[in-house]
Short mmCIF file of C-alpha atoms in Angstrom, two decimals:
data_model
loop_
_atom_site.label_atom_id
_atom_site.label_comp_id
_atom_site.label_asym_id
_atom_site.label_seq_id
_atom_site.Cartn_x
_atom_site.Cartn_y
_atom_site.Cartn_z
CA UNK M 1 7.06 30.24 -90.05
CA UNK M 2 5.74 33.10 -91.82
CA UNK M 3 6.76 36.72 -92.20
CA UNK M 4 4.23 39.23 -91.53
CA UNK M 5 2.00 40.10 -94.46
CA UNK M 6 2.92 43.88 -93.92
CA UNK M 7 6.21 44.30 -92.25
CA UNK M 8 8.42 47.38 -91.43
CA UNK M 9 12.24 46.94 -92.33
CA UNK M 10 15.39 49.38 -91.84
CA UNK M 11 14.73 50.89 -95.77
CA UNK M 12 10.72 50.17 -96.36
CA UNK M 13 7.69 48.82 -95.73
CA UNK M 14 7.74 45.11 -96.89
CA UNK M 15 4.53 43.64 -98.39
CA UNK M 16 4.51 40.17 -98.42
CA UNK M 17 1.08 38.13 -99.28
CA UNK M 18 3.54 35.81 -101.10
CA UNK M 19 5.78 33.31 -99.43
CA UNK M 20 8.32 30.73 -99.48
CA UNK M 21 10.11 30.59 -103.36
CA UNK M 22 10.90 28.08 -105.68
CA UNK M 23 14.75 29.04 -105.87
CA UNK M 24 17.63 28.18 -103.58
CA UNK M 25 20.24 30.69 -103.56
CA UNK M 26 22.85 29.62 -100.81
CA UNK M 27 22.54 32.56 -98.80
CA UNK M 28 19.25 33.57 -98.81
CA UNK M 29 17.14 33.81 -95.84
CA UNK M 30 14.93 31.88 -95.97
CA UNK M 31 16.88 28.64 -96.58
CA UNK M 32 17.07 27.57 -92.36
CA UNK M 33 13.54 27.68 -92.81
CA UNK M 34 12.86 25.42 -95.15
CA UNK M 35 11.01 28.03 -98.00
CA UNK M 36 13.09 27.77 -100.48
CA UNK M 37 12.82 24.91 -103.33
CA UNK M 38 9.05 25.05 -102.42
CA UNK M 39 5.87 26.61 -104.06
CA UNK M 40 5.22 30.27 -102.94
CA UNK M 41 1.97 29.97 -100.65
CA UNK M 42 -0.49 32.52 -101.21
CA UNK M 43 -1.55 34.20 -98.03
CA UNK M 44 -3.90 36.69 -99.08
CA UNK M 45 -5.74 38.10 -101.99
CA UNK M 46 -4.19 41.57 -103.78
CA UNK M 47 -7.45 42.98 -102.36
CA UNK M 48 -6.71 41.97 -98.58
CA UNK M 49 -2.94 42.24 -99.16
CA UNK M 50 -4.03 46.56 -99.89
CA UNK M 51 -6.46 46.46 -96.77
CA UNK M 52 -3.83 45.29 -93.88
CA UNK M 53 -1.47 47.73 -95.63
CA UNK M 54 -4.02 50.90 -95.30
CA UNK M 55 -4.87 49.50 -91.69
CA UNK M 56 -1.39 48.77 -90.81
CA UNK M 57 -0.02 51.19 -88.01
CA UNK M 58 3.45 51.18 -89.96
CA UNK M 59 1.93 52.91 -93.23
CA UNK M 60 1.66 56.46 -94.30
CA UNK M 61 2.14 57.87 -97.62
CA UNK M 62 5.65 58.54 -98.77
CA UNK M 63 6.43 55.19 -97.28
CA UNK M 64 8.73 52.93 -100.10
CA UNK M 65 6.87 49.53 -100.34
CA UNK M 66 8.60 46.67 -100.58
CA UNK M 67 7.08 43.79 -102.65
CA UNK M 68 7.57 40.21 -102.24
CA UNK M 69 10.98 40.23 -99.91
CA UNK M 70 9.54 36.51 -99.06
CA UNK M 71 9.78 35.20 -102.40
CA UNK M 72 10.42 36.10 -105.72
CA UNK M 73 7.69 37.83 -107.57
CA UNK M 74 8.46 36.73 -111.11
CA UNK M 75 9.37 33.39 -110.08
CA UNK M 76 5.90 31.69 -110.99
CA UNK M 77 3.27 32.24 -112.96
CA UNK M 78 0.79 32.49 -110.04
CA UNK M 79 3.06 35.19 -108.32
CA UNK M 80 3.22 36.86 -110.99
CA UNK M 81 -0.78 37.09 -111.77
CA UNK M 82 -0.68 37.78 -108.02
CA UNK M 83 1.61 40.68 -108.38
CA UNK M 84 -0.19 42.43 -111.73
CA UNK M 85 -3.28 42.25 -109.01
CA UNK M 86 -1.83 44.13 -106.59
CA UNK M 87 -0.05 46.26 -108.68
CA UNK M 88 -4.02 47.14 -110.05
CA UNK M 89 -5.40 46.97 -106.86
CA UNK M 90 -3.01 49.66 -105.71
CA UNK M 91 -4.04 51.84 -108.59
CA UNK M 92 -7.58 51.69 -107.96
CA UNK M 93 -7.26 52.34 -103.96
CA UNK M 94 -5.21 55.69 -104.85
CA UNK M 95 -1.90 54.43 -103.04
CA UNK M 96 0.84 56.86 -104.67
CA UNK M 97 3.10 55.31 -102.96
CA UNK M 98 6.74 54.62 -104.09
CA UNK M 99 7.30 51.04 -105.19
CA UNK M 100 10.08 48.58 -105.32
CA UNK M 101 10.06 45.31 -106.98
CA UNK M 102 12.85 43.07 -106.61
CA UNK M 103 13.44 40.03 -109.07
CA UNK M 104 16.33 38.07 -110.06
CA UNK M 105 13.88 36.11 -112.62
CA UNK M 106 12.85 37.27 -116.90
CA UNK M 107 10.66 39.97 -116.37
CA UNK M 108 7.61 39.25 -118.38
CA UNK M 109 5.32 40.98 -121.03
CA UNK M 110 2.45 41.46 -118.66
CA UNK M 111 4.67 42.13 -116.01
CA UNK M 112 5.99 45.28 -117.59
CA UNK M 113 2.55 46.33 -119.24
CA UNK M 114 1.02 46.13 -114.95
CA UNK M 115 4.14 48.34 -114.14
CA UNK M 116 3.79 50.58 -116.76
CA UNK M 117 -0.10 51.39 -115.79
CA UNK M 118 1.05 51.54 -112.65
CA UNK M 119 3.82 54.54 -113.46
CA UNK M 120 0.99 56.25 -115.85
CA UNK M 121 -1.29 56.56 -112.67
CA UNK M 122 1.09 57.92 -110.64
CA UNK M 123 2.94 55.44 -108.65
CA UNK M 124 6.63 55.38 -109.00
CA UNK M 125 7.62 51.59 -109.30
CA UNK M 126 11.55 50.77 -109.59
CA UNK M 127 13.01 47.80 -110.23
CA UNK M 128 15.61 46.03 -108.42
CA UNK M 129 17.18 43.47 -110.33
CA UNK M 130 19.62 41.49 -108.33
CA UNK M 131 22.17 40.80 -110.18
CA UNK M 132 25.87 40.11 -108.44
CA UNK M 133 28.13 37.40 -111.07
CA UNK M 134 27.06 34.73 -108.55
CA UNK M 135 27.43 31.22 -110.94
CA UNK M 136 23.91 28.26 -110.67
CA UNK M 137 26.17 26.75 -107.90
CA UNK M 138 25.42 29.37 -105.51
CA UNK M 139 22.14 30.51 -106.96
CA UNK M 140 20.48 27.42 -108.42
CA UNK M 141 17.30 27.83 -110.40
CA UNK M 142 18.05 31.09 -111.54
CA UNK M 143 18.29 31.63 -115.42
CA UNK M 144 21.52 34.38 -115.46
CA UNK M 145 21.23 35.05 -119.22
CA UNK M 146 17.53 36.05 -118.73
CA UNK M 147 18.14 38.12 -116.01
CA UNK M 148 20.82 39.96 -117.77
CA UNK M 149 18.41 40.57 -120.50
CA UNK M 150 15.89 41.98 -117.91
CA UNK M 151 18.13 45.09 -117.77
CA UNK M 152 17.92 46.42 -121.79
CA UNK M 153 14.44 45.35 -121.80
CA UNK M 154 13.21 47.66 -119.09
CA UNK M 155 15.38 50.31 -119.79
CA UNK M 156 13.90 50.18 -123.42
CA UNK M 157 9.99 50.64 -121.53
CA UNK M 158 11.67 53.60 -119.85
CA UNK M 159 11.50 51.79 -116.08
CA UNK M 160 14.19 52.90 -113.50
CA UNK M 161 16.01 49.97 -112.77
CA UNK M 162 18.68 50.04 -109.55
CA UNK M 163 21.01 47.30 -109.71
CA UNK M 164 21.28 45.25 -106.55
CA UNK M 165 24.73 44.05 -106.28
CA UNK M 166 24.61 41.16 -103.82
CA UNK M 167 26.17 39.42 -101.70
CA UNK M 168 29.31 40.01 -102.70
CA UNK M 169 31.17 37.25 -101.08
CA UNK M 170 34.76 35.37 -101.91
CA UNK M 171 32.99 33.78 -104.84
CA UNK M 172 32.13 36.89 -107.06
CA UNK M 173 35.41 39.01 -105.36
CA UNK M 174 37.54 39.02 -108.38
CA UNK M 175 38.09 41.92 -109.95
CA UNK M 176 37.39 40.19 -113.18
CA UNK M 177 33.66 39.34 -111.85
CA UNK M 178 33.27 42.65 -111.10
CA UNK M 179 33.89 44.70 -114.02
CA UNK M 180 31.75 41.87 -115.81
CA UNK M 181 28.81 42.79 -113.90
CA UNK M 182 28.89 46.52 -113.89
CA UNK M 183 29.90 47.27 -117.53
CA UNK M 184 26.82 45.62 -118.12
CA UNK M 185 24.13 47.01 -115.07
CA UNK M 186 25.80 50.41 -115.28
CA UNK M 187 24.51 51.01 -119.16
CA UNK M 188 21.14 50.40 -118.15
CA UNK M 189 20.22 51.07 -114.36
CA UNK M 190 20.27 54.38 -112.53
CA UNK M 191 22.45 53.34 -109.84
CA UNK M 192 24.15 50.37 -107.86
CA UNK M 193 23.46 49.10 -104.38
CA UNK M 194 26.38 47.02 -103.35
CA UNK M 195 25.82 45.05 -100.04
CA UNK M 196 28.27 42.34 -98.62
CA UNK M 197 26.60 39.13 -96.60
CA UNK M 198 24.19 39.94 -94.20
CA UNK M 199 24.31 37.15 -91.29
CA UNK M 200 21.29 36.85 -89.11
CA UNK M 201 21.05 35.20 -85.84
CA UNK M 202 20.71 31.19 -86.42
CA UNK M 203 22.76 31.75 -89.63
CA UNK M 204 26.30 31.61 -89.19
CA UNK M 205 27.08 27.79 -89.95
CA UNK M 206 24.71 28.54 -93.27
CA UNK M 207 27.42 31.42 -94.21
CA UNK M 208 30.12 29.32 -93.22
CA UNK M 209 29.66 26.82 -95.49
CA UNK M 210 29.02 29.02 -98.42
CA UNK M 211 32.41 31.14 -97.01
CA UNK M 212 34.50 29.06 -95.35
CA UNK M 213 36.29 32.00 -94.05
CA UNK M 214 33.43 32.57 -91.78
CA UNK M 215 34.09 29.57 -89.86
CA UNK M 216 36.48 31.37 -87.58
CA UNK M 217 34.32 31.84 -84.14
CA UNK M 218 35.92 35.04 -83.35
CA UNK M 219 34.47 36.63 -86.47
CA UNK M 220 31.46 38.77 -85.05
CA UNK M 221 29.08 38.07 -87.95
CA UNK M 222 25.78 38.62 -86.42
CA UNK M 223 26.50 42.02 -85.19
CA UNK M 224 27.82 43.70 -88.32
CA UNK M 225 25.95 45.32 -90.99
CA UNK M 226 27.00 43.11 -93.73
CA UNK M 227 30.56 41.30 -93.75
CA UNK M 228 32.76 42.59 -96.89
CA UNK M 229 35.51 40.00 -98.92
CA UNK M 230 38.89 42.31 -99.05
CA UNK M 231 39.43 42.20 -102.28
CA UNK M 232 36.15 44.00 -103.08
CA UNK M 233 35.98 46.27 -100.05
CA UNK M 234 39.59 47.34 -101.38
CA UNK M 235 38.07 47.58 -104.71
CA UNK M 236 35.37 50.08 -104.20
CA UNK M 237 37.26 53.13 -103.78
CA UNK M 238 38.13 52.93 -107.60
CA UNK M 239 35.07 51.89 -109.53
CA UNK M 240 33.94 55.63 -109.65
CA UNK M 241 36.93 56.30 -112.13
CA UNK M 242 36.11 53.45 -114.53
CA UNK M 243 32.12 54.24 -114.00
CA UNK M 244 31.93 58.33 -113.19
CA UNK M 245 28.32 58.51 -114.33
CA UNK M 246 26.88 55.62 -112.15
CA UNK M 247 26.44 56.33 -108.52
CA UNK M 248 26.73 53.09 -105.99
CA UNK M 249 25.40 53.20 -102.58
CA UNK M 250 25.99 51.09 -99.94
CA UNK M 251 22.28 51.65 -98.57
CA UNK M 252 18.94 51.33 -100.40
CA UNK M 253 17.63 54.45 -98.90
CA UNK M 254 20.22 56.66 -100.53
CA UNK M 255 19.72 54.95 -103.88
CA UNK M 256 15.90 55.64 -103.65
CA UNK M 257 16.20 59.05 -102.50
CA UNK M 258 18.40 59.45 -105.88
CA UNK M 259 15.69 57.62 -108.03
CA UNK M 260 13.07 59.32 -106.36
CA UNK M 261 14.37 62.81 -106.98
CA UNK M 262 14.16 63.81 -102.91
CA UNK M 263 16.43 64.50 -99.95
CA UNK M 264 17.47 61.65 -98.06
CA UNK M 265 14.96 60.65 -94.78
CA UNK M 266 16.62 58.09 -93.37
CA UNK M 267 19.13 60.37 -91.33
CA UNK M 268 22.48 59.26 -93.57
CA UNK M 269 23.47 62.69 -94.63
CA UNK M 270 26.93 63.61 -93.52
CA UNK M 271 27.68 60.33 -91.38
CA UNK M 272 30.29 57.82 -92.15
CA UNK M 273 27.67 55.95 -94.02
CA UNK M 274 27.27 58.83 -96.55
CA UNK M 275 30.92 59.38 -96.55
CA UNK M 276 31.26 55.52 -98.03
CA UNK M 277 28.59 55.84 -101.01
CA UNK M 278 29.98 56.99 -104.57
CA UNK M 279 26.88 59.53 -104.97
CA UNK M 280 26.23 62.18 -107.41
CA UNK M 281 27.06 65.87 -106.54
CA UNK M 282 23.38 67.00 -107.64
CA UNK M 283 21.80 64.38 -104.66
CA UNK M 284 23.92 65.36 -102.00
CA UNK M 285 23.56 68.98 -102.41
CA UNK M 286 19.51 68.21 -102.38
CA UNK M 287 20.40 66.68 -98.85
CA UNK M 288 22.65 69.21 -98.04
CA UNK M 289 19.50 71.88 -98.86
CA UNK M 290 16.66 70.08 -97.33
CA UNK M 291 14.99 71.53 -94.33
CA UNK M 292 13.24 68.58 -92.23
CA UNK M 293 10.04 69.54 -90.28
CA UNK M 294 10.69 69.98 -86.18
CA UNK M 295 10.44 67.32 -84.24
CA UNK M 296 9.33 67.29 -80.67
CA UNK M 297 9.66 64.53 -77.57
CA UNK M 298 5.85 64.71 -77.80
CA UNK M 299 5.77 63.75 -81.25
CA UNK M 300 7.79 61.24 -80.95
CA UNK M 301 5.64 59.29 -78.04
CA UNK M 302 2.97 59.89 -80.05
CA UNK M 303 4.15 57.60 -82.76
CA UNK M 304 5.15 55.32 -79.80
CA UNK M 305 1.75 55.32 -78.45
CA UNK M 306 0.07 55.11 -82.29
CA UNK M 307 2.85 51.91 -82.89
CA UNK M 308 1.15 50.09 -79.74
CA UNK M 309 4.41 50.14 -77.55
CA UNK M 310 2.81 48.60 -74.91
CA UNK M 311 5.24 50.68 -72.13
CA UNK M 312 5.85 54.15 -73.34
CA UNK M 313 9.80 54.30 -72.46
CA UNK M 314 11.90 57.52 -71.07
CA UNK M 315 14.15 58.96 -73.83
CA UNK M 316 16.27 62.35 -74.63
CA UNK M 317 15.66 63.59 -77.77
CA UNK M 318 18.39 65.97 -79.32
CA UNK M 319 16.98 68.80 -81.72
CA UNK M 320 20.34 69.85 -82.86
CA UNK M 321 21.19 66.22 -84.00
CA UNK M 322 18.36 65.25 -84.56
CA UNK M 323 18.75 61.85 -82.67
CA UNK M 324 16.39 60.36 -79.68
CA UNK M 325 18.00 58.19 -77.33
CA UNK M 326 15.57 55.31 -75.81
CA UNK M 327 16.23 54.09 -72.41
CA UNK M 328 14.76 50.61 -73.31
CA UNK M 329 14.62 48.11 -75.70
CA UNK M 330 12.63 48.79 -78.92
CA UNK M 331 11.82 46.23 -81.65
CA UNK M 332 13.49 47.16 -84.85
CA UNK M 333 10.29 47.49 -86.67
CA UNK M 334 9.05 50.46 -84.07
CA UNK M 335 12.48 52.10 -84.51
CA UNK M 336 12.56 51.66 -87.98
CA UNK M 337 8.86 53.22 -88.75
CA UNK M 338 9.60 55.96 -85.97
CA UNK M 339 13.15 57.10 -87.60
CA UNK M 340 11.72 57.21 -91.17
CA UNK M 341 8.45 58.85 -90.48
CA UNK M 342 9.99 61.38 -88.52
CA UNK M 343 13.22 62.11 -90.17
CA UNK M 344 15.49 60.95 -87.09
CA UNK M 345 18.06 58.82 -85.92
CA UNK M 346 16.69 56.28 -83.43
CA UNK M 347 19.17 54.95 -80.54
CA UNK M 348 17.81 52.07 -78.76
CA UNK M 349 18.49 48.24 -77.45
CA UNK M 350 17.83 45.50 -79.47
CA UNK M 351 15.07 43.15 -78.15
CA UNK M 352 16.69 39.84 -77.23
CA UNK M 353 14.34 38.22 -79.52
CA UNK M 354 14.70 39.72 -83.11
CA UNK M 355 16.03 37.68 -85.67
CA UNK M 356 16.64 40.54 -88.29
CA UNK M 357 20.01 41.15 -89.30
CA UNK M 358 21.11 44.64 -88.15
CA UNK M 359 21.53 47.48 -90.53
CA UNK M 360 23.94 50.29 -91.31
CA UNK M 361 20.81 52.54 -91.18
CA UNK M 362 21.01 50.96 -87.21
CA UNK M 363 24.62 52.42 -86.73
CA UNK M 364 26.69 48.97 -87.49
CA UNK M 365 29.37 48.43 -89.51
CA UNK M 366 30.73 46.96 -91.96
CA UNK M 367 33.23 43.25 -91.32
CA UNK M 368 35.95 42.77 -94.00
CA UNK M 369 37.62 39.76 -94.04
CA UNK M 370 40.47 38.44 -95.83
CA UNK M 371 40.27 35.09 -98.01
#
């Protein structure tokens, strides 16, 4: 089972000639099926990986690409040739694009010199190192003392680093863990994403026996945006006195739009969502200033029509809120790309086939659960 090579999710576009890692990390998701503790398969060359993405319906320009989501990009030294390829390759085609790399492996020499030619020409590539005070029993292959190292390194080379707090589960809840891992991300990153376990369909006995607590069957896992351990959730609230310079978000778009310098897209401003991340003054007044281009029904079937919806669905689109309402289901890829393009919220059924997890950008919410 493969992913698609160019694939739209809630937050960016995810590139992904790579698959299948060499890792096992007890909650990833690829684990049910069976691409983890194998070696990454090569799909396509950096070359054809750049051509699908310039062809792809889902790409336009101030699109944040994902690379790697399948894998790990570091993990192996073929990924990582692959990935200073690509990185070139992306250069030489003039894609400006933002770029995210996310690694919980030692970032290497020629690693950083690709991403730092990369930044000279023009294309803003961050670094997400996931990083959460999860132990080799829950993330097994992973070296933690080089990936703690990762963070002085880069910030040294000058590359924006946002530190990707997750899961956080009952295993890393303490508030012991927790002050372990941010008094060391926070002196080096821009920022924090903190996410709790994300649950897709198929997945709930694979949670449950990494969190026992998720055994209980009236726990709806699958339909929450991520589900929270208590202790942390309760925790949250306080961090920004013990870290008042060091933002943490609770979505990757808000976190980029910080990074990146520009207003949020992603239609989080003033909602609950925005309420819940610890951001600086200085970003939310640029989304508080930021005057979005108008959107019209047409425009939006047009991007319905351009995404190959094969049935063009009615829907009531609301200027002052800037939400369209879809009377039908739409894949979350085609909402996704629609809403971010556009600069909307996108209301719509779920397909009864998707296996993505759903999303806060998507309107769920968080599940906090005790023990």
């Amino acid at each position: 089972m493969w992913e698609p090579v160019i694939d739209q999710h809630d937050t960016w576009l995810a590139i992904n000639p790579d698959q299948g890692c060499p890792k096992v990390c007890d909650y990833c998701y690829l684990l049910d099926r069976g691409q983890t503790r194998v070696k990454p398969a090569q799909l396509t060359t950096p070359q054809r990986t750049t051509d699908l993405l310039l062809s792809s319906p889902y790409y336009y320009p101030q699109a944040v690409l994902a690379l790697y989501t399948c894998t790990d990009a570091l993990a192996t030294p073929r990924n990582r040739a692959h990935l200073v390829g690509l990185l070139g390759e992306l250069v030489a085609r003039g894609v400006r694009n933002p770029v995210c790399l996310i690694t919980k492996c030692a970032v290497t020499q020629d690693v950083i010199d690709a991403v730092l030619t990369a930044r000279a020409a023009g294309i803003p590539v961050i670094v997400y190192l996931s990083y959460s005070g999860l132990g080799p029993d829950i993330e097994r292959g992973i070296d933690h003392k080089a990936l703690r190292a990762n963070f002085p390194r880069l910030s040294e080379h000058g590359i924006p680093v946002i530190h990707y707090w997750r899961p956080l589960i009952h295993a890393n809840a303490a508030p012991e863990t927790i002050t372990y891992v941010l008094d060391w991300a926070a002196r080096y990153s821009t920022c924090s994403v903190a996410v709790g376990l994300k649950v897709k369909r198929g997945s709930r006995q694979q949670m449950a026996d990494l969190w026992p607590a998720l055994s209980d069957e009236n726990l709806p896992l699958e339909s929450a945006d991520a589900v929270w351990p208590r202790e942390t959730w309760d925790l949250l609230d306080t961090l920004p006195l013990r870290y008042p310079d060091h933002p943490i978000y609770q979505t990757n778009s808000c976190a980029l739009a910080h990074v990146l310098q520009r207003p949020d897209n992603h239609h989080v401003h003033t909602t609950p969502t925005c309420t819940a991340n610890h951001c600086p003054a200085s970003q939310r007044e640029r989304c508080a200033t930021s005057s979005p281009p108008p959107v019209t029904t047409d425009a939006i079937r047009n991007q319905l029509v351009w995404l190959g919806v094969p049935t063009i669905p009615d829907l009531d689109w609301d200027a002052t809120t800037r939400t369209v309402t879809i009377q039908g289901a739409l894949s979350l890829r085609d909402r996704s790309n629609i809403a971010q393009r556009l600069g909307i919220a996108v209301r719509a059924p779920r397909g009864s086939n998707e296996q993505y997890w759903a999303g806060r950008l998507e309107g769920r919410q968080p599940l906090i659960v005790y023990g």
